[in-house]
CSV table of C-alpha atoms in Angstrom, one decimal:
chain,number,residue,atom,x,y,z
I,1,GLY,CA,14.7,6.5,13.6
I,2,GLU,CA,12.3,7.9,16.2
I,3,SER,CA,11.5,11.0,14.1
I,4,LEU,CA,10.8,8.7,11.1
I,5,VAL,CA,8.3,6.7,13.1
I,6,THR,CA,6.7,9.9,14.5
I,7,LEU,CA,6.4,11.3,10.9
I,8,GLY,CA,4.7,8.1,9.8
I,9,ASP,CA,2.3,8.0,12.7
I,10,ALA,CA,1.4,11.7,12.1
I,11,LEU,CA,0.7,11.1,8.4
I,12,VAL,CA,-1.6,8.2,9.2
I,13,ALA,CA,-3.3,10.1,12.0
I,14,ALA,CA,-4.0,13.0,9.7
I,15,PHE,CA,-6.6,11.0,7.8
I,16,THR,CA,-7.6,8.2,10.0
I,17,ASP,CA,-7.8,9.6,13.5
I,18,ASP,CA,-11.3,10.9,14.4
I,19,ALA,CA,-9.8,13.7,16.5
I,20,CYS,CA,-7.7,14.9,13.6
I,21,ILE,CA,-10.6,14.6,11.1
I,22,GLN,CA,-12.8,16.7,13.5
I,23,ARG,CA,-10.3,19.5,13.3
I,24,TYR,CA,-11.0,20.0,9.6
I,25,PRO,CA,-13.5,22.8,9.0
I,26,SER,CA,-17.1,21.6,9.0
I,27,ASN,CA,-17.4,22.7,5.4
I,28,THR,CA,-14.7,20.2,4.4
I,29,ARG,CA,-16.5,17.6,2.4
I,30,ALA,CA,-15.8,13.8,2.7
I,31,ARG,CA,-14.2,14.0,-0.7
I,32,ASP,CA,-11.7,16.6,0.6
I,33,VAL,CA,-10.8,14.4,3.6
I,34,GLN,CA,-10.4,11.5,1.1
I,35,GLU,CA,-8.0,13.6,-0.9
I,36,ILE,CA,-6.1,14.5,2.2
I,37,GLY,CA,-5.8,10.7,2.8
I,38,VAL,CA,-4.5,10.1,-0.7
I,39,VAL,CA,-1.8,12.8,-0.2
I,40,CYS,CA,-0.8,11.5,3.3
I,41,LEU,CA,-0.7,7.9,2.1
I,42,HIS,CA,1.4,8.9,-0.9
I,43,LEU,CA,3.8,10.6,1.4
I,44,LEU,CA,4.0,7.6,3.7
I,45,LEU,CA,4.7,5.3,0.8
I,46,THR,CA,7.3,7.6,-0.6
I,47,ILE,CA,9.0,8.0,2.8
I,48,THR,CA,9.0,4.2,3.2
I,49,LEU,CA,10.7,3.8,-0.2
I,50,ARG,CA,13.3,6.4,0.5
I,51,ASN,CA,14.1,4.8,3.8
I,52,ARG,CA,14.3,1.2,2.6
I,53,ASP,CA,17.3,0.6,4.8
I,54,ARG,CA,15.0,1.3,7.8
I,55,ILE,CA,12.0,-0.5,6.4
I,56,ASP,CA,11.5,-2.4,9.7
I,57,MET,CA,10.6,0.9,11.4
I,58,LEU,CA,7.7,1.7,9.0
I,59,TRP,CA,6.6,-1.6,7.5
I,60,GLY,CA,4.1,-2.5,10.3
I,61,LEU,CA,2.5,0.9,10.1
I,62,VAL,CA,2.3,0.9,6.3
I,63,LEU,CA,0.8,-2.6,6.3
I,64,LYS,CA,-1.7,-1.9,9.0
I,65,THR,CA,-2.8,1.3,7.3
I,66,ILE,CA,-3.2,-0.3,3.9
I,67,ALA,CA,-5.0,-3.3,5.5
I,68,THR,CA,-7.5,-0.9,7.2
I,69,ILE,CA,-8.2,1.0,3.9
I,70,ILE,CA,-8.7,-2.2,2.0
I,71,LYS,CA,-10.9,-3.8,4.7
I,72,ASP,CA,-13.1,-0.8,4.9
I,73,ALA,CA,-13.4,-0.2,1.1
I,74,LYS,CA,-17.0,-0.8,0.0
I,75,GLU,CA,-16.6,1.2,-3.3
I,76,PRO,CA,-13.7,2.2,-5.5
I,77,SER,CA,-12.0,5.5,-4.6
I,78,GLN,CA,-8.7,7.3,-5.0
I,79,LEU,CA,-7.6,6.3,-1.5
I,80,VAL,CA,-8.3,2.6,-2.2
I,81,SER,CA,-6.5,2.8,-5.5
I,82,LYS,CA,-3.5,4.5,-3.8
I,83,ALA,CA,-3.5,1.7,-1.1
I,84,VAL,CA,-3.7,-1.2,-3.6
I,85,PHE,CA,-1.2,0.1,-6.2
I,86,GLY,CA,1.0,1.7,-3.6
I,87,LEU,CA,1.4,-1.7,-2.0
I,88,LEU,CA,2.2,-3.3,-5.4
I,89,HIS,CA,4.7,-0.6,-6.2
I,90,LEU,CA,6.4,-1.0,-2.7
I,91,CYS,CA,6.8,-4.7,-3.3
I,92,GLN,CA,8.1,-4.2,-6.8
I,93,ARG,CA,10.6,-1.6,-5.7
I,94,LEU,CA,11.7,-3.3,-2.5
I,95,LEU,CA,12.1,-6.9,-3.6
I,96,PRO,CA,15.6,-6.4,-5.3
I,97,TYR,CA,16.9,-4.6,-2.2
I,98,LYS,CA,15.3,-6.5,0.6
I,99,GLU,CA,15.7,-10.2,-0.3
I,100,GLU,CA,15.6,-11.1,3.4
I,101,ILE,CA,12.0,-10.0,3.6
I,102,ALA,CA,10.9,-11.1,0.1
I,103,ASP,CA,8.4,-13.6,1.5
I,104,GLU,CA,6.9,-11.0,3.8
I,105,LEU,CA,6.6,-8.5,1.0
I,106,LEU,CA,4.9,-11.0,-1.3
I,107,SER,CA,2.6,-12.3,1.4
I,108,SER,CA,1.5,-8.7,2.1
I,109,LEU,CA,-0.1,-8.8,-1.4
I,110,GLN,CA,-2.7,-11.1,0.0
I,111,LEU,CA,-4.3,-8.0,1.3
I,112,VAL,CA,-5.3,-7.2,-2.3
I,113,LEU,CA,-7.2,-10.5,-2.4
I,114,LYS,CA,-9.4,-9.2,0.5
I,115,LEU,CA,-10.8,-6.4,-1.6
I,116,ASP,CA,-14.6,-6.3,-1.8
I,117,VAL,CA,-15.7,-7.9,-5.0
I,118,THR,CA,-17.2,-4.8,-6.5
I,119,VAL,CA,-14.0,-2.8,-5.8
I,120,ALA,CA,-11.8,-5.6,-7.1
I,121,GLU,CA,-13.7,-5.7,-10.4
I,122,VAL,CA,-13.0,-2.1,-11.0
I,123,PHE,CA,-9.2,-2.5,-10.4
I,124,ALA,CA,-8.8,-6.0,-11.8
I,125,GLU,CA,-7.2,-5.2,-15.1
I,126,ARG,CA,-4.7,-2.8,-13.6
I,127,ILE,CA,-3.9,-5.2,-10.7
I,128,THR,CA,-3.1,-7.9,-13.3
I,129,GLU,CA,-0.9,-5.5,-15.2
I,130,GLU,CA,1.0,-4.4,-12.1
I,131,VAL,CA,1.4,-8.0,-10.9
I,132,LEU,CA,2.8,-9.1,-14.3
I,133,GLN,CA,5.2,-6.1,-14.1
I,134,LEU,CA,6.3,-7.2,-10.6
I,135,VAL,CA,6.9,-10.7,-11.8
I,136,LYS,CA,8.9,-9.6,-14.9
I,137,ALA,CA,11.1,-7.2,-12.9
I,138,ASN,CA,11.6,-9.5,-9.9
I,139,LEU,CA,11.4,-13.0,-11.1
I,140,ALA,CA,14.7,-13.9,-9.4
I,141,TYR,CA,13.4,-12.8,-6.0
I,142,ILE,CA,10.2,-14.8,-6.0
I,143,LYS,CA,11.4,-18.1,-4.5
I,144,SER,CA,8.9,-19.4,-2.0
I,145,ALA,CA,5.7,-21.4,-2.7
I,146,LEU,CA,3.7,-18.8,-0.7
I,147,GLY,CA,5.1,-16.0,-2.9
I,148,TRP,CA,4.0,-17.9,-6.1
I,149,LYS,CA,0.7,-18.9,-4.6
I,150,THR,CA,0.0,-15.2,-3.8
I,151,ILE,CA,1.1,-14.1,-7.3
I,152,CYS,CA,-1.1,-16.7,-9.0
I,153,ALA,CA,-4.1,-15.9,-6.9
I,154,LEU,CA,-3.8,-12.2,-7.9
I,155,LEU,CA,-3.7,-13.2,-11.6
I,156,VAL,CA,-6.7,-15.4,-11.5
């Protein structure tokens, strides 16, 4: 468990920690750092899915990381896309296996509602498709009023 958390922390630090970013060569462009972020976030999401039985060890880190990316997003990017759709995929894949945290998973989707309007417009159609897919695949696990409120807000 400890090594899992350490791995998660290292992946996040690789693209968010100023000290880590400064270690990249000065000729590394911002786009390259963003690509590193996409790879690290992808790995974090994959590790989280593969360790769904230990979701409690990584969930806080994943949620905090995605929240920061979404909050800071002023324009569409690969990193923002990975954060938004990675969160949707996590919820879609974890709902059948983690009914006890279904409300927490669904309420985490409220982060998507916090996207800057210009960013949200770019991703709107795909977000709608992904949310509809989530509902179709997991209808039996969406039981709370908060869950449905979040789903409906994302579809509007």
